[in-house]
Amino acid sequence: MTQLVTDGSAGERLSPRRSLLHRLDVKGSPYLYIAPFFLLFLGFGVFPLIFTAWVSLHEWSLLSDEHPWIGFGNYTALWADPAFWNALWNTASIWVLSTVPQLLMALVLAHILNQRLRGQTFWRMSALVPNITSVAAVAIIFSQLFGRDYGLINWVLGVFGIDKVDWTANSWSSHLAVSLMIIWRWTGYNALIYLAAMQAVPKELYDSASLDGATSFQQLRKITVPAIRPTIIFTVIISSIGGMQVLAEPLLFGGNGLTGGSDRQFQTLALYLYEVAFGRFDFGYASASSWVMFLIIVIVAAINFALTSRLRRS
Amino acid sequence: MRRFTAIVPIMVVALAAAACGSDDGDNQAADDGPVSLTIATFGEFGYKELYDEYQKLHPNVKITERITKTEDHHKNLAAHLATNTGAADIEALEEGWIGQFTANASKFVDLNELGAGDIKSQWPEWKWNVATSKDGKTIGLGTDVGGMAMCYRVDLFKKAGLPTDRAEVSKLWPTWDQYIETGKKFEAAKVPGAHFFDGPTVMYRSILGQAPVGLYDGDNVVVDSNPEVKKAFDLSALAVTSGLSARAEAWTPAWNAGFAKGTFATLGCPSWMMAYIQTQAKDASGKWDIADVPGGGGNWGGSWLTVPKQSKHQKQAYELAKWLTAPEQQAKVFQKYGNFPSTVTLYEDAVIKDFVNPYFNNAPVGQIFSKSVSTMKPQYLGPKAGDINTQIINGLTRIEQGKQNPDQSWQQVLTDVKALL
């Protein structure tokens, strides 16, 4: 581009043909550069979205050749389906249990990593290690830790005289265990995002705060948090969306059972969707629930956005 | 981040599908040209040596096997059939899943059209009928059959002061009630670290498998009205509430470890369970033995080989499936791996009748399972049998976890099953 522009400024008159090419290049090529993403998004994002909507209006068994039209039948059935509401409640519970401590801990971790430390790079890299570990490996190891008879956690509880907990059996214990896996995987990731934002905060602010006798915690609260607020908003929205889609953790925690426990006590929305689609091959119903799930995520993200942008203005 | 992880498997599947579709150098008509056949199985079919043998007999054939976990295998197959691409030339189907596929038989080759009617008499009628759709299309040839026996730990029985000889052990429990009574005696002896049975899943399936009518009567789900289903549920619940369970949920790591550690003393044993025990507890040879199952007979499991319509080599695939399921080959698999043949002609044959398994204290497993299979009453498993069983087993697990009493649990099972239909 620069080449062409300098050519023009050199005074040579461009032929009409070349000038058209030039205009096309300037106006058109940026679209060409971003096209690969949008083409992929069209193929893997938009098309499945629309096709899923179409499927959700049919009685669509994966094994059958005939897919009769049933209008909003799947949606009305979903509205009356206790398993769906149960999954929604579990998802919300696990989301709160995992996201809140995860982001708070990430903030503190980032604050510590932002200090002058020996082996800085090593500590920063280690924060990301849980995130690059395969989710299946994490879930399997945590399932072992939370084992009823031979699990490490029950053994430690036993040392303090606390009875064995059957972690998969109850709602509270299973939600806690699943949340811990999510916290373990995503705390370091968020900490690094915070750390990047923190590096942009002017050092002088901290220096003068230290001179005034502010503690490290006060500095975090009064300087860092207000300064990196946009980043915090970003991570809240991203973890909310992620929290709505939790699948592998509850699936593997329940020993590959699709129902998420004997009473669906830790079945998340995504896991319910998986059960309907690949346990019962009922793609129509699964598509309807994935559309409802999509709408819920949009609503949650919108609420998030409204709340946090009010925070930003204040 | 997480959304992209979903795309990768899709692309892998798409690539694999493309790769599978491209090796169509020859067509249906050419019988003797070089052919490469894929066969998709799960668990352990014991075919490795047989492939070599077949390739020697038919130098133009090249066989590739794809082995997946049972659940995933059937899920993948459903997806491959729906998209009309990616299925192997031969696809194995398991008893618990085949009902879903015979209900949509048009995706498979009707083997009658390739002459399977001529070898029909190899199998008992029921084995043939399970793989046949309502409009008479036969989609699969029978491989193994589960049968049912009772595996028990000799060392734990000895510690509990119970008899250890398999004939005497069989006499302890002609009925399931007596099995539970024996369990109470075992628990009274307080053998450290051990309980009488693993957990309700296997026991429930073993009892249900003995009924002539199970979850389905024809097309109707009869969970709420069939006393046999309630009986299987009640007996398993009673065993749990009597404190006999080691609470090792089937197919979890705790259960797998239990075979070697000896956390449970008995376990319902279809023939394929022998292969499973031997892999889970390699060093426990001689500690496990096999007796008759309470209630007599029964069946759990067994598989079929099918040829999907999308296969480009239907005829050659059928020939291979026919050879693999022939009595001679089934006998070889049984001797090496333990999967019990489904072909009736073998049960009187010495290769089966006189076969003893050294791992299980030289138990005459050929005889035990011949007896079990020849007295079994074939049961129709409907298309949703797998999901219904999951709900019932979840109900038993709720009792075991102390969340509900048997009555509450059964009421919820009925609601949950109704929601599936």
XYZ file of C-alpha atoms in Angstrom:
735
model
C 0.000 0.000 0.000
C 2.656 2.451 1.017
C 4.388 1.711 -2.238
C 1.360 2.759 -4.262
C 0.801 5.869 -2.191
C 4.370 7.060 -2.690
C 4.007 6.330 -6.392
C 1.019 8.622 -6.493
C 2.703 11.400 -4.567
C 5.682 11.248 -6.898
C 3.539 13.028 -9.445
C 3.102 10.259 -12.026
C -0.498 10.269 -13.206
C -2.181 6.973 -12.578
C -4.185 5.413 -15.369
C -7.911 5.077 -14.542
C -7.435 1.328 -14.386
C -4.658 1.562 -11.858
C -6.533 4.089 -9.805
C -9.480 1.697 -9.607
C -7.143 -1.048 -8.441
C -5.669 1.359 -5.967
C -9.093 2.248 -4.561
C -10.079 -1.400 -4.420
C -6.863 -2.209 -2.598
C -7.311 0.507 -0.013
C -11.008 -0.058 0.554
C -11.242 -3.778 -0.099
C -8.123 -5.467 1.167
C -8.770 -4.864 4.884
C -11.923 -6.926 4.472
C -9.904 -9.594 2.728
C -7.489 -9.715 5.663
C -10.224 -10.292 8.194
C -12.238 -12.578 5.889
C -10.662 -15.884 7.024
C -11.969 -15.338 10.524
C -15.439 -14.440 9.344
C -15.587 -17.320 6.898
C -14.632 -19.727 9.682
C -17.115 -18.032 11.979
C -19.797 -18.367 9.316
C -19.076 -22.069 8.909
C -18.528 -23.034 12.543
C -20.548 -20.328 14.325
C -23.443 -18.879 12.387
C -24.428 -21.899 10.345
C -24.661 -24.312 13.330
C -26.617 -21.660 15.201
C -29.252 -21.346 12.499
C -29.315 -25.047 11.707
C -29.766 -25.845 15.414
C -32.764 -23.507 15.498
C -34.226 -25.378 12.530
C -33.576 -28.785 14.138
C -35.138 -27.643 17.415
C -38.503 -27.254 15.695
C -38.576 -30.935 14.707
C -38.775 -34.298 16.349
C -35.264 -35.156 15.240
C -33.783 -38.487 16.277
C -30.203 -38.935 15.170
C -30.953 -42.474 14.019
C -34.142 -41.815 12.104
C -34.517 -40.636 8.521
C -37.769 -38.856 9.165
C -37.875 -35.625 11.129
C -41.481 -34.506 11.582
C -42.151 -30.803 12.235
C -43.494 -30.147 15.730
C -43.225 -26.353 15.975
C -42.409 -25.224 19.491
C -43.196 -28.647 20.982
C -39.632 -29.176 22.183
C -39.627 -25.787 23.893
C -42.887 -26.338 25.756
C -41.650 -29.776 26.854
C -38.429 -28.184 28.055
C -40.367 -25.604 30.074
C -42.087 -28.431 31.964
C -38.929 -30.555 32.348
C -37.723 -30.669 35.975
C -34.368 -32.104 34.884
C -33.730 -28.968 32.836
C -34.497 -26.589 35.713
C -32.417 -28.740 38.033
C -29.486 -28.487 35.622
C -29.958 -24.718 35.395
C -29.883 -24.405 39.177
C -26.777 -26.598 39.439
C -25.043 -24.536 36.769
C -25.813 -21.316 38.628
C -24.637 -22.760 41.936
C -21.378 -24.119 40.499
C -20.839 -20.868 38.628
C -21.080 -18.735 41.798
C -19.004 -21.206 43.823
C -16.260 -21.220 41.210
C -16.206 -17.722 39.714
C -16.237 -15.568 42.844
C -13.314 -17.188 44.705
C -11.490 -17.735 41.414
C -11.441 -14.036 40.467
C -10.676 -12.859 44.012
C -7.784 -15.280 44.280
C -6.568 -14.336 40.811
C -6.492 -10.699 41.892
C -4.441 -11.435 44.995
C -2.162 -13.766 43.052
C -1.582 -11.134 40.377
C -0.826 -8.555 43.070
C 1.816 -10.842 44.563
C 3.304 -11.610 41.156
C 3.470 -7.890 40.479
C 5.909 -7.388 43.387
C 9.632 -7.671 42.900
C 10.277 -11.393 43.303
C 13.235 -13.639 42.752
C 12.645 -15.906 39.731
C 9.799 -13.736 38.532
C 9.340 -15.457 35.177
C 9.282 -18.871 36.824
C 6.438 -17.875 39.145
C 4.491 -16.246 36.360
C 4.852 -19.263 34.101
C 3.826 -21.653 36.870
C 0.575 -19.741 37.305
C -0.440 -20.880 33.843
C 0.498 -24.542 34.211
C -2.897 -25.708 35.587
C -4.579 -24.091 32.609
C -2.530 -25.850 29.955
C -3.063 -29.244 31.591
C -5.732 -31.277 29.820
C -9.112 -30.906 31.497
C -9.540 -34.673 31.447
C -6.324 -35.187 33.410
C -7.358 -32.551 35.945
C -10.817 -34.082 36.368
C -9.442 -37.601 36.789
C -6.896 -36.533 39.400
C -9.478 -34.514 41.320
C -11.909 -37.431 41.214
C -9.205 -39.532 42.853
C -8.512 -36.853 45.471
C -12.228 -36.723 46.259
C -12.573 -40.521 46.348
C -14.744 -41.775 49.201
C -12.641 -44.661 50.465
C -9.107 -43.968 49.300
C -9.197 -40.243 48.516
C -6.509 -37.946 49.912
C -9.009 -35.319 51.054
C -11.031 -37.752 53.144
C -7.790 -39.046 54.609
C -6.795 -35.533 55.681
C -10.276 -34.935 57.108
C -9.879 -38.225 58.981
C -6.697 -36.932 60.626
C -8.806 -34.137 62.111
C -11.417 -36.621 63.255
C -13.969 -35.696 60.594
C -16.069 -38.495 59.088
C -15.566 -39.591 55.487
C -17.526 -37.511 53.003
C -19.148 -39.223 50.022
C -18.329 -36.333 47.693
C -20.414 -37.405 44.722
C -23.493 -38.227 46.797
C -24.607 -34.767 47.940
C -25.350 -31.521 46.137
C -23.155 -29.286 48.280
C -20.140 -31.597 48.291
C -20.264 -32.358 44.577
C -20.720 -28.681 43.656
C -17.763 -27.843 45.845
C -15.598 -30.494 44.218
C -16.541 -29.506 40.657
C -16.011 -25.813 41.490
C -12.574 -26.586 42.869
C -11.542 -28.156 39.569
C -12.658 -25.027 37.721
C -10.917 -22.756 40.229
C -7.742 -24.799 39.906
C -7.714 -24.501 36.141
C -8.670 -20.864 35.658
C -7.232 -18.886 38.588
C -3.747 -18.639 37.144
C -5.074 -17.738 33.709
C -7.074 -14.813 35.110
C -4.160 -13.815 37.340
C -1.949 -13.386 34.285
C -4.575 -11.200 32.594
C -4.754 -9.049 35.732
C -0.971 -8.949 35.931
C -0.744 -7.623 32.384
C -3.195 -4.862 33.270
C -1.369 -4.069 36.525
C 1.901 -3.464 34.714
C 0.294 -0.478 33.013
C -0.495 1.206 36.339
C 2.047 4.034 36.928
C 4.668 3.031 39.532
C 4.655 6.539 41.047
C 1.189 5.949 42.480
C 2.477 3.011 44.516
C 5.621 4.874 45.539
C 3.711 7.839 46.912
C 1.198 5.527 48.592
C 4.086 3.718 50.323
C 5.471 7.059 51.464
C 2.086 7.834 52.982
C 2.277 4.520 54.843
C -0.341 2.532 52.872
C -0.147 -1.253 53.350
C 0.118 -3.599 50.412
C -3.533 -4.582 50.769
C -4.609 -0.929 50.852
C -2.634 -0.307 47.690
C -4.394 -3.237 46.011
C -7.811 -1.948 47.028
C -7.365 1.782 46.461
C -4.993 1.903 43.506
C -4.874 -1.380 41.611
C -8.531 -2.358 41.527
C -9.823 1.009 40.297
C -7.017 1.205 37.754
C -7.662 -2.198 36.179
C -11.459 -2.086 36.383
C -12.011 -2.625 32.610
C -9.916 -5.800 32.779
C -11.890 -7.049 35.754
C -15.110 -6.487 33.831
C -13.679 -8.449 30.909
C -12.739 -11.427 33.085
C -16.114 -11.421 34.840
C -17.923 -11.660 31.520
C -15.592 -14.309 30.119
C -15.814 -16.497 33.242
C -19.577 -16.128 33.310
C -19.834 -17.444 29.780
C -17.361 -20.230 30.600
C -19.249 -21.076 33.799
C -22.467 -21.567 31.846
C -20.760 -24.126 29.598
C -19.121 -26.416 32.170
C -19.193 -29.973 30.816
C -16.050 -32.058 31.199
C -15.607 -31.563 34.949
C -19.009 -32.919 36.081
C -18.953 -35.585 33.355
C -15.642 -37.075 34.492
C -16.301 -36.459 38.182
C -19.346 -38.724 37.918
C -17.276 -41.566 36.438
C -18.537 -40.854 32.900
C -22.191 -41.080 33.909
C -24.302 -38.729 31.843
C -26.843 -37.960 34.569
C -24.392 -36.161 36.870
C -24.952 -38.250 39.975
C -27.687 -40.580 41.196
C -30.139 -37.703 41.633
C -28.726 -35.382 38.936
C -27.196 -33.482 41.845
C -24.286 -32.145 39.799
C -25.640 -32.268 36.263
C -24.950 -28.938 34.567
C -26.855 -27.542 31.583
C -24.138 -28.588 29.161
C -24.074 -32.097 30.614
C -27.869 -32.388 30.347
C -27.604 -31.283 26.745
C -24.971 -33.957 26.170
C -27.156 -36.619 27.795
C -30.140 -35.763 25.598
C -28.093 -35.520 22.405
C -25.679 -38.430 22.753
C -27.365 -40.621 25.360
C -30.835 -40.568 23.849
C -29.921 -39.305 20.347
C -32.774 -36.794 20.633
C -31.242 -33.969 18.651
C -34.459 -31.953 18.374
C -34.806 -31.663 22.125
C -31.071 -31.116 22.566
C -31.148 -28.306 20.012
C -34.044 -26.660 21.803
C -32.161 -26.807 25.102
C -29.003 -25.450 23.519
C -30.953 -22.482 22.160
C -32.452 -21.808 25.573
C -28.976 -22.143 27.036
C -27.691 -19.647 24.479
C -30.431 -17.160 25.427
C -29.633 -17.602 29.126
C -25.966 -16.878 28.455
C -26.926 -13.755 26.504
C -29.128 -12.591 29.379
C -26.450 -13.286 31.983
C -23.854 -11.466 29.890
C -26.223 -8.515 29.417
C -26.909 -8.247 33.149
C -23.204 -8.496 33.778
C -22.525 -5.785 31.283
C -25.201 -3.467 32.701
C -23.962 -3.927 36.253
C -20.316 -3.533 35.465
C -20.710 -0.559 33.149
C -22.574 1.229 35.936
C -19.591 0.397 38.126
C -17.279 1.797 35.488
C -19.131 5.103 35.395
C -19.239 5.521 39.167
C -10.775 -20.375 24.695
C -13.181 -23.146 25.564
C -15.241 -22.728 22.436
C -12.277 -23.528 20.232
C -11.701 -26.814 21.972
C -15.071 -27.882 20.600
C -14.040 -27.141 17.049
C -10.923 -29.254 17.072
C -12.693 -32.639 17.520
C -15.163 -31.679 14.778
C -12.313 -31.013 12.402
C -10.625 -34.245 13.384
C -13.847 -36.151 12.698
C -14.250 -34.394 9.378
C -10.693 -35.252 8.367
C -11.082 -38.840 9.494
C -14.315 -39.089 7.540
C -12.611 -37.709 4.465
C -9.751 -40.156 4.892
C -12.144 -43.081 5.201
C -14.100 -42.064 2.158
C -11.101 -41.809 -0.118
C -9.897 -45.399 -0.283
C -12.459 -46.528 -2.839
C -10.161 -47.854 -5.494
C -12.441 -50.779 -6.328
C -16.172 -51.234 -6.474
C -18.816 -53.759 -5.499
C -18.442 -55.924 -8.561
C -14.773 -56.785 -8.191
C -14.607 -59.612 -5.666
C -10.995 -60.623 -5.970
C -9.315 -57.245 -6.291
C -7.395 -55.872 -3.324
C -9.824 -54.734 -0.635
C -9.162 -52.947 2.586
C -11.801 -53.533 5.237
C -12.210 -51.656 8.514
C -13.942 -53.222 11.483
C -15.039 -51.126 14.463
C -15.368 -52.868 17.834
C -15.277 -52.078 21.549
C -13.948 -53.784 24.671
C -12.163 -57.048 23.750
C -13.539 -59.093 20.859
C -10.431 -61.255 20.749
C -10.064 -61.077 16.958
C -6.388 -60.123 16.635
C -5.122 -63.603 15.719
C -8.156 -64.248 13.542
C -7.408 -61.245 11.322
C -3.978 -62.662 10.520
C -5.497 -66.017 9.730
C -8.166 -64.485 7.458
C -5.605 -62.354 5.640
C -3.569 -65.472 4.965
C -6.637 -67.222 3.544
C -7.574 -64.152 1.497
C -4.351 -62.378 0.451
C -6.348 -59.654 -1.331
C -7.976 -58.504 1.923
C -6.402 -56.088 4.355
C -8.134 -55.677 7.722
C -7.865 -52.668 10.044
C -9.543 -52.683 13.443
C -10.744 -49.575 15.297
C -11.386 -50.150 19.011
C -13.293 -47.540 21.046
C -14.912 -47.531 24.478
C -18.348 -49.163 24.372
C -20.348 -45.971 24.979
C -18.331 -43.884 22.553
C -18.388 -46.597 19.916
C -22.179 -46.578 19.723
C -22.418 -42.781 19.908
C -19.917 -42.402 17.085
C -21.734 -44.974 15.001
C -25.042 -43.106 15.424
C -23.346 -39.923 14.239
C -21.692 -41.701 11.300
C -24.978 -43.228 10.212
C -26.800 -39.898 10.492
C -24.221 -38.086 8.366
C -23.882 -41.062 6.012
C -20.104 -41.072 6.224
C -17.341 -42.353 8.456
C -18.707 -45.745 9.481
C -16.485 -48.818 9.199
C -17.252 -51.700 6.835
C -18.146 -53.865 9.814
C -19.608 -52.277 12.954
C -20.117 -54.280 16.148
C -23.266 -53.666 18.204
C -23.822 -54.549 21.845
C -27.041 -56.015 23.249
C -27.948 -52.900 25.239
C -27.740 -50.703 22.145
C -28.860 -52.870 19.249
C -32.562 -52.097 19.851
C -31.999 -48.473 18.921
C -30.355 -49.521 15.680
C -32.793 -52.254 14.584
C -35.512 -49.625 15.037
C -33.807 -47.804 12.137
C -32.621 -50.810 10.157
C -32.570 -48.990 6.808
C -29.060 -47.715 7.595
C -27.704 -51.281 7.510
C -27.409 -53.973 4.868
C -30.125 -56.627 5.199
C -27.863 -59.656 5.510
C -30.625 -61.958 4.295
C -30.073 -60.455 0.857
C -26.451 -61.622 0.967
C -27.444 -65.151 1.894
C -27.278 -65.089 5.680
C -30.479 -67.144 5.773
C -28.348 -70.222 4.984
C -26.379 -69.989 8.215
C -29.314 -68.960 10.412
C -29.419 -72.350 12.146
C -25.996 -71.748 13.767
C -27.629 -69.487 16.326
C -30.474 -69.932 18.771
C -33.585 -68.285 17.398
C -33.567 -65.431 19.906
C -30.023 -64.362 19.030
C -31.096 -64.090 15.395
C -34.351 -62.283 16.218
C -32.761 -59.582 18.363
C -30.813 -58.435 15.296
C -33.895 -58.529 13.069
C -36.140 -55.505 12.561
C -39.926 -55.583 12.632
C -40.119 -55.723 8.844
C -37.802 -58.726 8.749
C -34.416 -57.174 7.967
C -31.558 -58.967 9.731
C -28.754 -56.492 10.353
C -26.290 -58.489 12.445
C -24.604 -61.860 12.969
C -24.238 -62.984 16.591
C -20.763 -63.031 18.148
C -20.682 -63.848 21.870
C -23.342 -64.209 24.522
C -23.116 -63.217 28.185
C -24.694 -66.059 30.092
C -24.541 -65.657 33.846
C -22.642 -67.193 36.758
C -21.428 -65.950 40.144
C -17.776 -65.120 40.733
C -16.515 -65.285 44.306
C -13.270 -64.755 46.235
C -12.030 -68.009 47.689
C -9.719 -66.314 50.209
C -12.442 -64.044 51.590
C -14.944 -66.899 51.851
C -12.364 -68.865 53.804
C -11.778 -65.980 56.212
C -15.531 -65.658 56.746
C -15.807 -69.362 57.536
C -17.929 -70.106 54.463
C -17.410 -73.122 52.193
C -14.926 -72.546 49.374
C -15.583 -75.468 47.033
C -17.607 -74.276 44.041
C -20.213 -77.040 44.243
C -20.855 -76.294 47.903
C -20.877 -72.556 47.262
C -23.516 -73.063 44.570
C -25.616 -74.928 47.129
C -25.533 -71.894 49.450
C -27.743 -69.847 47.146
C -30.333 -71.558 44.965
C -32.383 -68.335 45.284
C -31.505 -64.668 45.580
C -33.019 -64.546 49.090
C -30.560 -67.230 50.155
C -27.792 -65.257 48.485
C -28.656 -62.305 50.740
C -28.807 -64.610 53.769
C -25.327 -65.891 52.934
C -24.249 -62.278 52.656
C -25.477 -61.575 56.172
C -23.381 -64.486 57.464
C -20.394 -63.112 55.593
C -20.847 -59.643 57.110
C -21.286 -61.138 60.589
C -17.779 -62.614 60.302
C -16.425 -59.047 59.884
C -13.701 -59.762 57.369
C -11.552 -56.595 57.484
C -11.829 -54.314 54.432
C -14.300 -56.528 52.608
C -18.034 -56.663 51.953
C -20.194 -59.351 50.432
C -20.901 -57.849 47.003
C -19.685 -54.932 44.895
C -22.808 -52.795 44.618
C -26.328 -52.867 43.233
C -25.605 -52.387 39.499
C -24.366 -55.868 38.622
C -26.792 -57.617 40.973
C -29.785 -55.769 39.504
C -28.748 -56.560 35.931
C -28.137 -60.213 36.841
C -31.612 -60.653 38.360
C -33.416 -58.733 35.621
C -31.620 -60.804 32.981
C -33.312 -63.940 34.303
C -36.842 -62.723 33.593
C -38.570 -63.742 30.347
C -40.027 -60.229 30.127
C -37.957 -57.296 31.330
C -38.367 -53.585 30.775
C -40.330 -54.037 27.529
C -43.338 -56.175 26.723
C -43.492 -55.875 22.961
C -43.413 -52.158 22.234
C -44.599 -51.133 25.675
C -42.385 -50.146 28.572
C -43.710 -52.082 31.555
C -41.411 -50.905 34.338
C -44.361 -49.841 36.503
C -46.454 -52.996 35.975
C -43.944 -55.848 35.563
C -43.355 -57.596 38.914
C -40.018 -58.945 37.604
C -38.539 -55.437 37.379
C -39.785 -54.585 40.867
C -38.357 -57.881 42.136
C -34.900 -57.127 40.718
C -35.063 -53.650 42.257
C -36.334 -54.845 45.654
C -33.790 -57.653 46.024
C -30.892 -55.365 45.134
C -32.244 -52.698 47.493
C -32.571 -55.296 50.262
C -28.966 -56.406 49.774
C -27.887 -52.772 50.051
C -29.978 -51.940 53.127
C -28.730 -55.151 54.781
C -25.259 -53.620 54.648
C -23.758 -56.142 52.234
C -22.495 -53.639 49.665
C -18.868 -52.569 49.236
C -20.324 -49.439 47.577
C -17.967 -49.697 44.629
C -19.926 -48.245 41.730
C -19.575 -50.415 38.636
C -16.978 -49.289 36.051
C -15.440 -46.645 38.301
C -11.786 -46.763 39.407
C -12.846 -47.884 42.904
C -14.604 -50.895 41.396
C -11.646 -51.756 39.170
C -9.324 -51.588 42.167
C -11.719 -53.745 44.171
C -11.020 -56.819 42.011
C -7.373 -56.892 43.019
C -7.735 -55.516 46.549
C -10.572 -57.865 47.405
C -12.995 -55.242 48.718
C -15.933 -57.406 47.641
C -16.379 -61.171 47.830
C -18.981 -61.878 45.129
C -20.091 -60.426 41.802
C -22.541 -61.485 39.103
C -20.442 -62.882 36.259
C -21.443 -62.940 32.607
C -18.768 -64.694 30.537
C -17.181 -61.405 29.416
C -16.715 -60.457 33.066
C -14.060 -63.208 33.295
C -11.925 -61.341 30.776
C -12.555 -58.118 32.721
C -11.516 -59.607 36.076
C -8.364 -61.081 34.571
C -7.249 -57.677 33.239
C -8.137 -55.791 36.434
C -6.553 -58.275 38.848
C -3.644 -59.811 36.951
C -1.927 -61.103 40.074
C -5.026 -62.524 41.726
C -4.953 -65.818 39.845
C -6.463 -68.535 42.006
C -8.231 -66.106 44.318
C -11.373 -65.907 42.163
C -13.594 -68.885 41.451
C -16.934 -69.358 39.695
C -20.157 -70.885 41.021
C -23.744 -71.054 39.761
C -25.789 -67.904 39.840
C -28.782 -67.738 42.231
C -32.108 -68.094 40.457
C -30.504 -70.129 37.641
C -29.493 -69.049 34.152
C -29.920 -65.571 32.794
C -28.048 -63.435 30.380
C -26.312 -60.084 30.283
C -24.630 -58.822 27.157
C -23.409 -60.265 23.909
C -22.832 -58.618 20.551
C -23.432 -58.707 16.809
C -21.477 -57.751 13.702
C -23.289 -55.518 11.214
C -22.523 -54.050 7.790
C -23.644 -50.408 7.375
C -25.184 -49.517 3.998
C -22.554 -46.832 3.467
C -19.816 -49.490 3.257
C -18.257 -49.634 -0.202
C -17.413 -53.318 0.183
C -20.620 -54.778 1.545
C -20.131 -58.229 0.098
C -16.538 -58.639 1.260
C -17.461 -57.217 4.662
C -20.263 -59.763 4.979
C -17.890 -62.595 4.079
C -15.491 -61.519 6.827
C -18.282 -61.115 9.400
C -19.638 -64.527 8.465
C -16.209 -66.095 8.939
C -15.543 -64.332 12.262
C -18.884 -65.448 13.700
C -18.617 -69.044 12.467
C -18.523 -71.668 15.269
C -14.818 -72.583 14.728
C -13.720 -68.976 15.200
C -16.026 -68.363 18.171
C -14.509 -71.411 19.899
C -11.000 -70.005 19.417
C -11.999 -66.660 20.907
C -13.585 -68.365 23.907
C -10.489 -70.398 24.698
C -8.134 -67.456 24.463
C -10.272 -64.643 25.905
C -13.376 -66.108 27.579
C -16.137 -64.514 25.463
C -18.743 -67.279 25.308
C -19.925 -68.376 21.839
C -23.479 -67.677 20.734
C -23.549 -70.568 18.262
C -25.582 -73.439 19.764
C -23.859 -76.235 17.908
C -20.766 -75.663 20.056
C -22.321 -76.256 23.447
C -22.168 -80.048 23.071
C -18.693 -79.902 21.564
C -15.721 -81.033 23.630
C -13.702 -77.880 22.851
C -16.229 -75.959 24.930
C -17.540 -78.559 27.351
C -14.161 -79.711 28.610
C -12.571 -76.291 28.784
C -11.306 -75.169 32.211
C -9.920 -71.738 33.077
C -6.677 -71.893 35.087
C -7.073 -68.312 36.414
C -10.310 -69.319 38.139
C -8.861 -72.388 39.908
C -9.461 -74.502 36.807
C -13.191 -73.831 36.985
C -15.041 -75.728 34.221
C -16.224 -72.472 32.695
C -17.251 -74.193 29.451
C -19.744 -76.319 31.328
C -20.915 -73.586 33.670
C -21.766 -71.179 30.881
C -23.169 -73.857 28.537
C -25.618 -74.713 31.296
C -26.438 -71.074 31.931
C -26.940 -70.199 28.278
C -28.977 -73.274 27.346
C -31.453 -72.612 30.181
C -31.700 -68.851 29.662
C -34.923 -67.214 28.650
C -34.229 -64.671 25.912
C -35.482 -61.232 26.814
C -36.408 -58.414 24.461
C -34.460 -55.223 25.197
C -36.278 -52.250 23.733
C -34.722 -49.177 22.152
C -34.612 -47.195 25.410
C -33.506 -50.068 27.676
C -30.121 -48.473 28.357
C -31.555 -45.151 29.543
C -34.258 -46.849 31.614
C -31.676 -49.042 33.344
C -29.600 -45.947 34.109
C -32.597 -44.429 35.917
C -33.255 -47.617 37.901
C -29.597 -48.021 38.857
C -29.507 -44.338 39.872
C -32.443 -45.149 42.160
C -30.509 -48.010 43.773
C -27.475 -45.752 44.169
C -29.651 -43.175 45.976
C -30.572 -45.865 48.505
C -26.933 -46.835 48.865
C -25.940 -43.199 49.427
C -28.595 -42.883 52.126
C -30.470 -40.188 50.242
C -33.757 -42.093 50.035
C -35.467 -45.203 51.370
C -36.446 -47.920 48.847
C -40.069 -46.720 48.534
C -39.167 -43.090 47.876
C -36.500 -44.189 45.439
C -38.865 -46.450 43.483
C -41.458 -43.677 43.225
C -38.833 -41.370 41.747
C -37.660 -44.116 39.377
C -41.201 -44.383 38.001
C -41.376 -40.612 37.425
C -37.912 -40.507 35.860
C -38.669 -43.416 33.525
C -41.953 -41.819 32.450
C -40.045 -38.643 31.593
C -37.870 -40.627 29.148
C -40.760 -41.950 27.088
